[in-house]
Amino acid sequence: MARKKIALIGAGQIGGTLAHLVALKELGDVMLFDIVDGVPQGKALDLAQSGPVEGYNSTLKGTSEYKDIEGADVVIVTAGVPRKPGMSRDDLLEINLKVMEQVGAGISKYAPDAFVICITNPLDAMVWALQKFSGLPAEKVVGMAGVLDSARFRHFIADELNVSVQDVTAFVMGGHGDTMVPLARYSTVAGIPLPDMVKMGWMSKDKLDEIIQRTRDGGAEIVGLLKTGSAFYAPAASAVEMAECYLKDKKRILPCAAHLTGQFGLSDTYVGVPVVIGAGGVERVVEIELNASEKKMFDASVASVDGLVEACKKIAPKL
Ligand code: TXD
């Protein structure tokens, strides 16, 4: 069986880590793409040279030409610029929207059958635009945020309770950002919902609320520590998990920014919801029931995503 091909658009912090993880897990051969000539080539060569030590057989190459992503089975997009001091949210939106236009054209021309995972911020608006620019079926274009946000939630809970992260599941919905909705009721320790853990005296309600807030601020906490750049190890691991589900038809249920067509009362919106990921891409949206306060938080989160999408439409009227 021929190896799968994984194209990584953007060879920065996350792109390089993605390449390493894909090779370590032998998910396929890697084509690392960036507009900065030399960086994807240099990172790919460095990673290829760790192959003999690690014992992986993936082939890693770097390029600055879209034709080299031809036939990719999976494309993971991290291309874009980060927000710099003095740059407004709209400035960032405008720049990264142009990047999505280029990337969408490249994917549409050379990898129209790929499963595409977008990571670039502002995530929910960028994945929405990338799907439109690429013209790929919406079930084949998803955004990565929920897996990362719930991994942060899981880590904090496991750390607090001194239990294995493997036994903690967590659910985070909504847009990626301050308005994300961590759902305690649907998050569990060995199947026991978190509110029950509070009742059992394992954790105070205040501590749980503090962890929920820390999860919401998870990205900013890391930016604050690193000072330059944002998180990249956990974001890369999260996207690789999504890619693996698709390539191995695992049908796992993961929170992803997915295209909604009526679910949760929303249409033509990308927002974080639980979905089944398998060989068909997003095979099903899991429409869980939200209580009144959860619904209020989710609606507020959707409204902030809508605001970004409206701003995109103003910048690029053809969307
Ligand atoms: O949960 C999530 N979705 C996120 C999102 C979690 C963490 C970080 N998140 C966002 O991912 C972050 O705000 C950025 O928008 C992306 C990528 O983060 P990374 O840390 O990898 O950024 P880098 O190191 O700046 O890498 C971006 C690369 C860089 O090498 C640029 O040269 C390249 O993108 N770039 C391009 N590549 C291809 N084509 C174009 N047009 C282009 N423009 C810049």
mmCIF file of C-alpha atoms and ligand atoms in Angstrom:
data_model
loop_
_atom_site.group_PDB
_atom_site.id
_atom_site.type_symbol
_atom_site.label_atom_id
_atom_site.label_comp_id
_atom_site.label_asym_id
_atom_site.label_seq_id
_atom_site.Cartn_x
_atom_site.Cartn_y
_atom_site.Cartn_z
ATOM 1 C CA MET A 1 0.000 0.000 0.000
ATOM 2 C CA ALA A 2 1.385 3.379 -0.989
ATOM 3 C CA ARG A 3 2.154 5.771 1.821
ATOM 4 C CA LYS A 4 -0.268 8.573 2.510
ATOM 5 C CA LYS A 5 0.824 12.133 1.720
ATOM 6 C CA ILE A 6 0.430 14.878 4.262
ATOM 7 C CA ALA A 7 0.910 18.483 3.179
ATOM 8 C CA LEU A 8 1.597 21.076 5.838
ATOM 9 C CA ILE A 9 0.932 24.648 4.685
ATOM 10 C CA GLY A 10 3.003 26.840 6.976
ATOM 11 C CA ALA A 11 6.355 25.660 8.309
ATOM 12 C CA GLY A 12 6.485 27.745 11.458
ATOM 13 C CA GLN A 13 6.317 26.565 15.058
ATOM 14 C CA ILE A 14 3.237 24.391 14.652
ATOM 15 C CA GLY A 15 4.124 23.304 11.094
ATOM 16 C CA GLY A 16 7.526 21.978 12.159
ATOM 17 C CA THR A 17 6.047 20.157 15.155
ATOM 18 C CA LEU A 18 3.326 18.671 12.960
ATOM 19 C CA ALA A 19 5.978 17.338 10.564
ATOM 20 C CA HIS A 20 7.853 15.714 13.438
ATOM 21 C CA LEU A 21 4.731 14.086 14.895
ATOM 22 C CA VAL A 22 3.504 12.837 11.514
ATOM 23 C CA ALA A 23 6.904 11.219 10.929
ATOM 24 C CA LEU A 24 7.163 9.742 14.444
ATOM 25 C CA LYS A 25 3.710 8.206 14.033
ATOM 26 C CA GLU A 26 4.515 7.170 10.433
ATOM 27 C CA LEU A 27 1.189 8.550 9.232
ATOM 28 C CA GLY A 28 2.678 9.182 5.815
ATOM 29 C CA ASP A 29 5.170 11.233 3.831
ATOM 30 C CA VAL A 30 5.369 14.926 4.614
ATOM 31 C CA MET A 31 5.458 17.909 2.257
ATOM 32 C CA LEU A 32 6.219 21.034 4.232
ATOM 33 C CA PHE A 33 5.256 24.266 2.433
ATOM 34 C CA ASP A 34 6.036 27.880 3.297
ATOM 35 C CA ILE A 35 6.430 31.129 1.396
ATOM 36 C CA VAL A 36 9.704 31.839 3.186
ATOM 37 C CA ASP A 37 12.102 29.973 0.927
ATOM 38 C CA GLY A 38 14.586 27.796 2.784
ATOM 39 C CA VAL A 39 12.604 27.320 5.991
ATOM 40 C CA PRO A 40 10.453 24.369 4.881
ATOM 41 C CA GLN A 41 13.444 22.838 3.086
ATOM 42 C CA GLY A 42 15.702 23.283 6.116
ATOM 43 C CA LYS A 43 13.179 21.934 8.622
ATOM 44 C CA ALA A 44 12.344 18.966 6.379
ATOM 45 C CA LEU A 45 16.031 18.093 5.978
ATOM 46 C CA ASP A 46 16.671 18.376 9.710
ATOM 47 C CA LEU A 47 13.673 16.142 10.459
ATOM 48 C CA ALA A 48 14.664 13.661 7.741
ATOM 49 C CA GLN A 49 18.048 13.392 9.415
ATOM 50 C CA SER A 50 16.421 12.419 12.699
ATOM 51 C CA GLY A 51 14.723 9.507 10.879
ATOM 52 C CA PRO A 52 17.716 7.159 11.177
ATOM 53 C CA VAL A 53 17.901 7.857 14.923
ATOM 54 C CA GLU A 54 14.165 7.612 15.612
ATOM 55 C CA GLY A 55 13.688 4.793 13.141
ATOM 56 C CA TYR A 56 10.894 6.258 11.063
ATOM 57 C CA ASN A 57 10.522 5.765 7.342
ATOM 58 C CA SER A 58 8.492 8.822 6.391
ATOM 59 C CA THR A 59 9.961 10.937 3.605
ATOM 60 C CA LEU A 60 10.082 14.644 4.476
ATOM 61 C CA LYS A 61 10.464 17.377 1.867
ATOM 62 C CA GLY A 62 10.193 21.149 1.901
ATOM 63 C CA THR A 63 8.865 23.399 -0.827
ATOM 64 C CA SER A 64 7.614 26.855 -1.731
ATOM 65 C CA GLU A 65 5.607 25.664 -4.723
ATOM 66 C CA TYR A 66 2.019 24.533 -4.506
ATOM 67 C CA LYS A 67 2.439 21.921 -7.223
ATOM 68 C CA ASP A 68 4.432 19.837 -4.747
ATOM 69 C CA ILE A 69 1.362 19.262 -2.567
ATOM 70 C CA GLU A 70 -0.278 17.466 -5.479
ATOM 71 C CA GLY A 71 -2.367 14.477 -4.442
ATOM 72 C CA ALA A 72 -2.096 15.114 -0.699
ATOM 73 C CA ASP A 73 -4.488 13.006 1.383
ATOM 74 C CA VAL A 74 -4.447 15.454 4.282
ATOM 75 C CA VAL A 75 -3.585 19.166 4.296
ATOM 76 C CA ILE A 76 -2.998 20.953 7.590
ATOM 77 C CA VAL A 77 -2.953 24.752 7.385
ATOM 78 C CA THR A 78 -1.066 26.935 9.852
ATOM 79 C CA ALA A 79 -0.051 29.624 7.355
ATOM 80 C CA GLY A 80 -0.556 33.193 8.410
ATOM 81 C CA VAL A 81 0.846 35.958 10.517
ATOM 82 C CA PRO A 82 0.455 36.370 14.257
ATOM 83 C CA ARG A 83 -1.024 39.517 15.761
ATOM 84 C CA LYS A 84 1.781 41.998 16.392
ATOM 85 C CA PRO A 85 1.755 45.020 18.688
ATOM 86 C CA GLY A 86 -0.144 47.871 17.035
ATOM 87 C CA MET A 87 -2.070 45.536 14.743
ATOM 88 C CA SER A 88 -5.830 45.523 15.213
ATOM 89 C CA ARG A 89 -7.958 42.380 15.071
ATOM 90 C CA ASP A 90 -9.280 43.605 11.699
ATOM 91 C CA ASP A 91 -5.760 44.121 10.323
ATOM 92 C CA LEU A 92 -4.957 40.532 11.259
ATOM 93 C CA LEU A 93 -8.209 39.337 9.734
ATOM 94 C CA GLU A 94 -7.439 41.076 6.460
ATOM 95 C CA ILE A 95 -3.918 39.648 6.198
ATOM 96 C CA ASN A 96 -4.832 36.091 7.136
ATOM 97 C CA LEU A 97 -7.891 36.178 4.888
ATOM 98 C CA LYS A 98 -5.577 36.892 1.934
ATOM 99 C CA VAL A 99 -3.406 33.970 3.051
ATOM 100 C CA MET A 100 -6.506 31.705 3.116
ATOM 101 C CA GLU A 101 -7.349 32.831 -0.416
ATOM 102 C CA GLN A 102 -3.920 31.745 -1.689
ATOM 103 C CA VAL A 103 -3.953 28.511 0.300
ATOM 104 C CA GLY A 104 -7.526 27.731 -0.798
ATOM 105 C CA ALA A 105 -6.541 28.176 -4.459
ATOM 106 C CA GLY A 106 -3.504 25.914 -4.012
ATOM 107 C CA ILE A 107 -5.537 23.166 -2.356
ATOM 108 C CA SER A 108 -8.340 23.412 -4.885
ATOM 109 C CA LYS A 109 -5.871 23.036 -7.765
ATOM 110 C CA TYR A 110 -3.551 20.365 -6.400
ATOM 111 C CA ALA A 111 -5.287 18.512 -3.561
ATOM 112 C CA PRO A 112 -9.057 18.716 -4.118
ATOM 113 C CA ASP A 113 -9.650 15.291 -2.548
ATOM 114 C CA ALA A 114 -7.786 16.051 0.688
ATOM 115 C CA PHE A 115 -9.125 16.254 4.214
ATOM 116 C CA VAL A 116 -8.211 19.795 5.258
ATOM 117 C CA ILE A 117 -7.577 20.874 8.835
ATOM 118 C CA CYS A 118 -7.241 24.613 9.441
ATOM 119 C CA ILE A 119 -5.410 25.910 12.516
ATOM 120 C CA THR A 120 -4.758 29.558 11.556
ATOM 121 C CA ASN A 121 -6.378 32.198 13.778
ATOM 122 C CA PRO A 122 -8.948 33.644 14.100
ATOM 123 C CA LEU A 123 -9.820 30.001 13.701
ATOM 124 C CA ASP A 124 -13.574 29.796 13.165
ATOM 125 C CA ALA A 125 -13.597 32.625 10.608
ATOM 126 C CA MET A 126 -10.479 31.350 8.816
ATOM 127 C CA VAL A 127 -11.785 27.798 8.378
ATOM 128 C CA TRP A 128 -15.089 29.210 7.113
ATOM 129 C CA ALA A 129 -13.215 31.332 4.549
ATOM 130 C CA LEU A 130 -10.831 28.517 3.591
ATOM 131 C CA GLN A 131 -13.738 26.216 2.781
ATOM 132 C CA LYS A 132 -15.283 28.909 0.570
ATOM 133 C CA PHE A 133 -12.005 29.828 -1.154
ATOM 134 C CA SER A 134 -11.059 26.188 -1.779
ATOM 135 C CA GLY A 135 -14.526 25.080 -2.865
ATOM 136 C CA LEU A 136 -13.937 21.686 -1.210
ATOM 137 C CA PRO A 137 -16.936 19.865 0.268
ATOM 138 C CA ALA A 138 -17.653 21.290 3.722
ATOM 139 C CA GLU A 139 -17.388 17.867 5.385
ATOM 140 C CA LYS A 140 -13.756 17.703 4.216
ATOM 141 C CA VAL A 141 -12.734 21.054 5.743
ATOM 142 C CA VAL A 142 -12.544 21.390 9.540
ATOM 143 C CA GLY A 143 -10.939 23.632 12.086
ATOM 144 C CA MET A 144 -8.791 22.547 15.008
ATOM 145 C CA ALA A 145 -9.465 24.223 18.341
ATOM 146 C CA GLY A 146 -11.782 22.065 20.457
ATOM 147 C CA VAL A 147 -9.355 19.150 20.748
ATOM 148 C CA LEU A 148 -6.738 21.558 22.082
ATOM 149 C CA ASP A 149 -9.124 23.419 24.384
ATOM 150 C CA SER A 150 -10.457 20.167 25.830
ATOM 151 C CA ALA A 151 -6.909 18.791 26.208
ATOM 152 C CA ARG A 152 -6.097 21.846 28.317
ATOM 153 C CA PHE A 153 -9.246 21.288 30.383
ATOM 154 C CA ARG A 154 -8.345 17.581 30.813
ATOM 155 C CA HIS A 155 -4.811 18.396 31.882
ATOM 156 C CA PHE A 156 -5.952 20.891 34.533
ATOM 157 C CA ILE A 157 -8.592 18.491 35.952
ATOM 158 C CA ALA A 158 -6.227 15.497 36.041
ATOM 159 C CA ASP A 159 -3.542 17.621 37.672
ATOM 160 C CA GLU A 160 -5.952 18.921 40.315
ATOM 161 C CA LEU A 161 -7.391 15.492 41.162
ATOM 162 C CA ASN A 162 -4.089 13.654 40.858
ATOM 163 C CA VAL A 163 -5.500 11.080 38.430
ATOM 164 C CA SER A 164 -4.407 9.996 34.960
ATOM 165 C CA VAL A 165 -5.220 12.305 32.047
ATOM 166 C CA GLN A 166 -6.364 9.155 30.264
ATOM 167 C CA ASP A 167 -9.360 8.840 32.583
ATOM 168 C CA VAL A 168 -10.465 12.432 32.152
ATOM 169 C CA THR A 169 -12.666 13.399 29.217
ATOM 170 C CA ALA A 170 -13.674 16.968 28.564
ATOM 171 C CA PHE A 171 -16.031 18.792 26.327
ATOM 172 C CA VAL A 172 -15.464 22.278 24.983
ATOM 173 C CA MET A 173 -17.787 23.849 22.423
ATOM 174 C CA GLY A 174 -18.218 27.162 20.656
ATOM 175 C CA GLY A 175 -15.718 29.464 19.001
ATOM 176 C CA HIS A 176 -12.003 29.374 19.772
ATOM 177 C CA GLY A 177 -11.295 32.303 22.068
ATOM 178 C CA ASP A 178 -12.490 33.936 25.245
ATOM 179 C CA THR A 179 -16.080 32.911 24.559
ATOM 180 C CA MET A 180 -15.436 29.151 24.285
ATOM 181 C CA VAL A 181 -17.848 27.003 26.267
ATOM 182 C CA PRO A 182 -16.276 24.315 28.472
ATOM 183 C CA LEU A 183 -19.127 21.990 29.488
ATOM 184 C CA ALA A 184 -18.571 20.554 32.964
ATOM 185 C CA ARG A 185 -21.738 18.453 32.784
ATOM 186 C CA TYR A 186 -20.391 16.540 29.775
ATOM 187 C CA SER A 187 -16.833 16.267 31.113
ATOM 188 C CA THR A 188 -16.003 13.237 33.208
ATOM 189 C CA VAL A 189 -13.487 11.425 35.370
ATOM 190 C CA ALA A 190 -13.806 7.702 34.562
ATOM 191 C CA GLY A 191 -17.357 8.405 33.385
ATOM 192 C CA ILE A 192 -18.330 10.454 36.471
ATOM 193 C CA PRO A 193 -19.508 13.948 35.425
ATOM 194 C CA LEU A 194 -17.488 16.790 36.977
ATOM 195 C CA PRO A 195 -20.430 18.235 38.971
ATOM 196 C CA ASP A 196 -20.685 14.806 40.660
ATOM 197 C CA MET A 197 -16.969 14.907 41.478
ATOM 198 C CA VAL A 198 -17.707 18.222 43.232
ATOM 199 C CA LYS A 199 -20.585 16.599 45.158
ATOM 200 C CA MET A 200 -18.269 13.729 46.108
ATOM 201 C CA GLY A 201 -15.884 16.266 47.625
ATOM 202 C CA TRP A 202 -12.956 15.680 45.228
ATOM 203 C CA MET A 203 -12.916 19.304 44.141
ATOM 204 C CA SER A 204 -14.677 22.481 45.239
ATOM 205 C CA LYS A 205 -17.076 24.274 42.927
ATOM 206 C CA ASP A 206 -14.782 27.312 43.093
ATOM 207 C CA LYS A 207 -11.817 25.216 41.955
ATOM 208 C CA LEU A 208 -13.833 23.834 39.042
ATOM 209 C CA ASP A 209 -14.863 27.364 38.021
ATOM 210 C CA GLU A 210 -11.242 28.474 38.270
ATOM 211 C CA ILE A 211 -10.154 25.602 35.993
ATOM 212 C CA ILE A 212 -12.879 26.467 33.484
ATOM 213 C CA GLN A 213 -11.633 30.054 33.386
ATOM 214 C CA ARG A 214 -8.011 28.894 33.079
ATOM 215 C CA THR A 215 -9.067 26.728 30.121
ATOM 216 C CA ARG A 216 -10.684 29.754 28.454
ATOM 217 C CA ASP A 217 -7.464 31.710 28.989
ATOM 218 C CA GLY A 218 -5.263 28.731 28.052
ATOM 219 C CA GLY A 219 -3.776 30.260 24.914
ATOM 220 C CA ALA A 220 -3.086 33.642 26.539
ATOM 221 C CA GLU A 221 -1.385 31.970 29.525
ATOM 222 C CA ILE A 222 1.162 30.371 27.200
ATOM 223 C CA VAL A 223 1.662 33.536 25.142
ATOM 224 C CA GLY A 224 2.312 35.366 28.410
ATOM 225 C CA LEU A 225 4.994 32.878 29.384
ATOM 226 C CA LEU A 226 6.662 32.522 25.982
ATOM 227 C CA LYS A 227 6.515 36.280 25.285
ATOM 228 C CA THR A 228 7.179 35.638 21.607
ATOM 229 C CA GLY A 229 4.879 33.258 19.776
ATOM 230 C CA SER A 230 2.051 31.053 20.940
ATOM 231 C CA ALA A 231 1.532 27.421 21.922
ATOM 232 C CA PHE A 232 2.657 24.849 19.398
ATOM 233 C CA TYR A 233 3.225 21.399 20.924
ATOM 234 C CA ALA A 234 -0.366 20.766 22.056
ATOM 235 C CA PRO A 235 -1.928 22.448 18.987
ATOM 236 C CA ALA A 236 0.165 20.205 16.712
ATOM 237 C CA ALA A 237 -0.669 17.053 18.705
ATOM 238 C CA SER A 238 -4.364 17.952 18.510
ATOM 239 C CA ALA A 239 -4.379 18.390 14.732
ATOM 240 C CA VAL A 240 -2.429 15.169 14.254
ATOM 241 C CA GLU A 241 -5.079 13.315 16.271
ATOM 242 C CA MET A 242 -7.736 14.637 13.894
ATOM 243 C CA ALA A 243 -5.661 13.664 10.831
ATOM 244 C CA GLU A 244 -5.119 10.162 12.230
ATOM 245 C CA CYS A 245 -8.882 9.700 12.787
ATOM 246 C CA TYR A 246 -9.493 10.508 9.146
ATOM 247 C CA LEU A 247 -6.639 8.418 7.729
ATOM 248 C CA LYS A 248 -7.502 5.378 9.874
ATOM 249 C CA ASP A 249 -11.283 5.840 9.652
ATOM 250 C CA LYS A 250 -11.391 5.758 13.443
ATOM 251 C CA LYS A 251 -14.783 7.450 13.772
ATOM 252 C CA ARG A 252 -13.783 9.075 17.038
ATOM 253 C CA ILE A 253 -15.944 11.851 18.430
ATOM 254 C CA LEU A 254 -13.872 15.005 18.696
ATOM 255 C CA PRO A 255 -14.786 18.652 19.184
ATOM 256 C CA CYS A 256 -13.933 20.431 15.927
ATOM 257 C CA ALA A 257 -14.925 23.630 14.184
ATOM 258 C CA ALA A 258 -17.359 22.083 11.706
ATOM 259 C CA HIS A 259 -19.722 23.430 9.079
ATOM 260 C CA LEU A 260 -23.280 23.478 10.393
ATOM 261 C CA THR A 261 -26.294 23.083 8.180
ATOM 262 C CA GLY A 262 -29.175 23.455 10.612
ATOM 263 C CA GLN A 263 -27.659 21.708 13.638
ATOM 264 C CA PHE A 264 -27.933 23.724 16.839
ATOM 265 C CA GLY A 265 -30.214 26.016 14.836
ATOM 266 C CA LEU A 266 -27.262 27.384 12.819
ATOM 267 C CA SER A 267 -26.558 27.324 9.118
ATOM 268 C CA ASP A 268 -23.486 28.114 7.050
ATOM 269 C CA THR A 269 -21.527 28.673 10.245
ATOM 270 C CA TYR A 270 -18.291 27.074 11.400
ATOM 271 C CA VAL A 271 -18.149 26.645 15.146
ATOM 272 C CA GLY A 272 -16.807 24.101 17.639
ATOM 273 C CA VAL A 273 -19.165 21.145 18.089
ATOM 274 C CA PRO A 274 -18.656 17.424 18.706
ATOM 275 C CA VAL A 275 -18.346 15.494 15.437
ATOM 276 C CA VAL A 276 -17.583 11.965 14.262
ATOM 277 C CA ILE A 277 -14.394 11.946 12.182
ATOM 278 C CA GLY A 278 -13.816 9.039 9.817
ATOM 279 C CA ALA A 279 -12.866 8.304 6.228
ATOM 280 C CA GLY A 280 -15.712 10.555 5.043
ATOM 281 C CA GLY A 281 -14.301 13.528 6.954
ATOM 282 C CA VAL A 282 -16.915 14.997 9.279
ATOM 283 C CA GLU A 283 -19.410 12.128 9.149
ATOM 284 C CA ARG A 284 -21.892 13.359 11.721
ATOM 285 C CA VAL A 285 -22.479 16.275 14.059
ATOM 286 C CA VAL A 286 -23.418 15.204 17.576
ATOM 287 C CA GLU A 287 -26.261 17.484 18.555
ATOM 288 C CA ILE A 288 -26.115 17.386 22.332
ATOM 289 C CA GLU A 289 -28.730 19.059 24.447
ATOM 290 C CA LEU A 290 -27.728 22.295 26.122
ATOM 291 C CA ASN A 291 -29.419 23.639 29.229
ATOM 292 C CA ALA A 292 -30.421 27.310 29.447
ATOM 293 C CA SER A 293 -27.128 28.637 30.809
ATOM 294 C CA GLU A 294 -25.018 26.524 28.422
ATOM 295 C CA LYS A 295 -27.166 27.684 25.508
ATOM 296 C CA LYS A 296 -26.673 31.294 26.547
ATOM 297 C CA MET A 297 -22.880 30.857 26.581
ATOM 298 C CA PHE A 298 -22.952 28.993 23.251
ATOM 299 C CA ASP A 299 -25.104 31.704 21.631
ATOM 300 C CA ALA A 300 -22.707 34.414 22.836
ATOM 301 C CA SER A 301 -19.791 32.457 21.401
ATOM 302 C CA VAL A 302 -21.582 31.979 18.071
ATOM 303 C CA ALA A 303 -22.344 35.720 17.994
ATOM 304 C CA SER A 304 -18.652 36.542 18.319
ATOM 305 C CA VAL A 305 -17.799 34.128 15.475
ATOM 306 C CA ASP A 306 -20.579 35.687 13.369
ATOM 307 C CA GLY A 307 -19.021 39.103 13.959
ATOM 308 C CA LEU A 308 -15.708 37.887 12.530
ATOM 309 C CA VAL A 309 -17.386 36.246 9.551
ATOM 310 C CA GLU A 310 -19.294 39.447 8.791
ATOM 311 C CA ALA A 311 -15.974 41.342 8.905
ATOM 312 C CA CYS A 312 -14.519 38.789 6.430
ATOM 313 C CA LYS A 313 -17.448 39.335 4.071
ATOM 314 C CA LYS A 314 -16.794 43.079 4.126
ATOM 315 C CA ILE A 315 -13.120 42.600 3.326
ATOM 316 C CA ALA A 316 -13.730 39.955 0.649
ATOM 317 C CA PRO A 317 -17.194 40.562 -0.850
ATOM 318 C CA LYS A 318 -16.927 37.458 -3.047
ATOM 319 C CA LEU A 319 -17.208 35.262 0.048
HETATM 320 O O1 TXD B 1 -6.210 26.247 18.473
HETATM 321 C C1 TXD B 1 -5.782 26.834 17.518
HETATM 322 N N1 TXD B 1 -6.449 26.826 16.372
HETATM 323 C C2 TXD B 1 -4.516 27.571 17.595
HETATM 324 C C3 TXD B 1 -4.220 28.500 16.549
HETATM 325 C C4 TXD B 1 -3.576 27.357 18.638
HETATM 326 C C5 TXD B 1 -2.343 27.944 18.591
HETATM 327 C C6 TXD B 1 -1.935 28.829 17.507
HETATM 328 N N2 TXD B 1 -2.945 29.089 16.557
HETATM 329 C C7 TXD B 1 -2.644 29.798 15.315
HETATM 330 O O2 TXD B 1 -1.925 28.916 14.450
HETATM 331 C C8 TXD B 1 -1.742 30.999 15.412
HETATM 332 O O3 TXD B 1 -2.462 32.120 15.863
HETATM 333 C C9 TXD B 1 -1.308 31.132 13.968
HETATM 334 O O4 TXD B 1 -2.327 31.778 13.206
HETATM 335 C C10 TXD B 1 -1.211 29.688 13.474
HETATM 336 C C11 TXD B 1 0.213 29.174 13.304
HETATM 337 O O5 TXD B 1 0.915 29.275 14.515
HETATM 338 P P1 TXD B 1 2.518 29.129 14.530
HETATM 339 O O6 TXD B 1 2.946 29.284 15.937
HETATM 340 O O7 TXD B 1 2.931 27.929 13.761
HETATM 341 O O8 TXD B 1 2.901 30.445 13.712
HETATM 342 P P2 TXD B 1 4.271 30.770 12.941
HETATM 343 O O9 TXD B 1 5.414 30.110 13.609
HETATM 344 O O10 TXD B 1 4.266 32.240 12.756
HETATM 345 O O11 TXD B 1 4.080 30.061 11.512
HETATM 346 C C12 TXD B 1 3.264 30.567 10.512
HETATM 347 C C13 TXD B 1 3.958 30.300 9.203
HETATM 348 C C14 TXD B 1 5.268 31.083 9.018
HETATM 349 O O12 TXD B 1 6.343 30.191 8.799
HETATM 350 C C15 TXD B 1 4.988 31.964 7.803
HETATM 351 O O13 TXD B 1 6.147 32.153 6.977
HETATM 352 C C16 TXD B 1 3.930 31.165 7.087
HETATM 353 O O14 TXD B 1 3.091 30.676 8.118
HETATM 354 N N3 TXD B 1 3.154 31.933 6.126
HETATM 355 C C17 TXD B 1 2.702 31.386 4.980
HETATM 356 N N4 TXD B 1 2.836 30.147 4.480
HETATM 357 C C18 TXD B 1 2.267 29.916 3.295
HETATM 358 N N5 TXD B 1 1.588 30.833 2.590
HETATM 359 C C19 TXD B 1 1.446 32.104 3.075
HETATM 360 N N6 TXD B 1 0.769 33.021 2.369
HETATM 361 C C20 TXD B 1 2.019 32.413 4.318
HETATM 362 N N7 TXD B 1 2.064 33.537 5.076
HETATM 363 C C21 TXD B 1 2.764 33.240 6.181
#
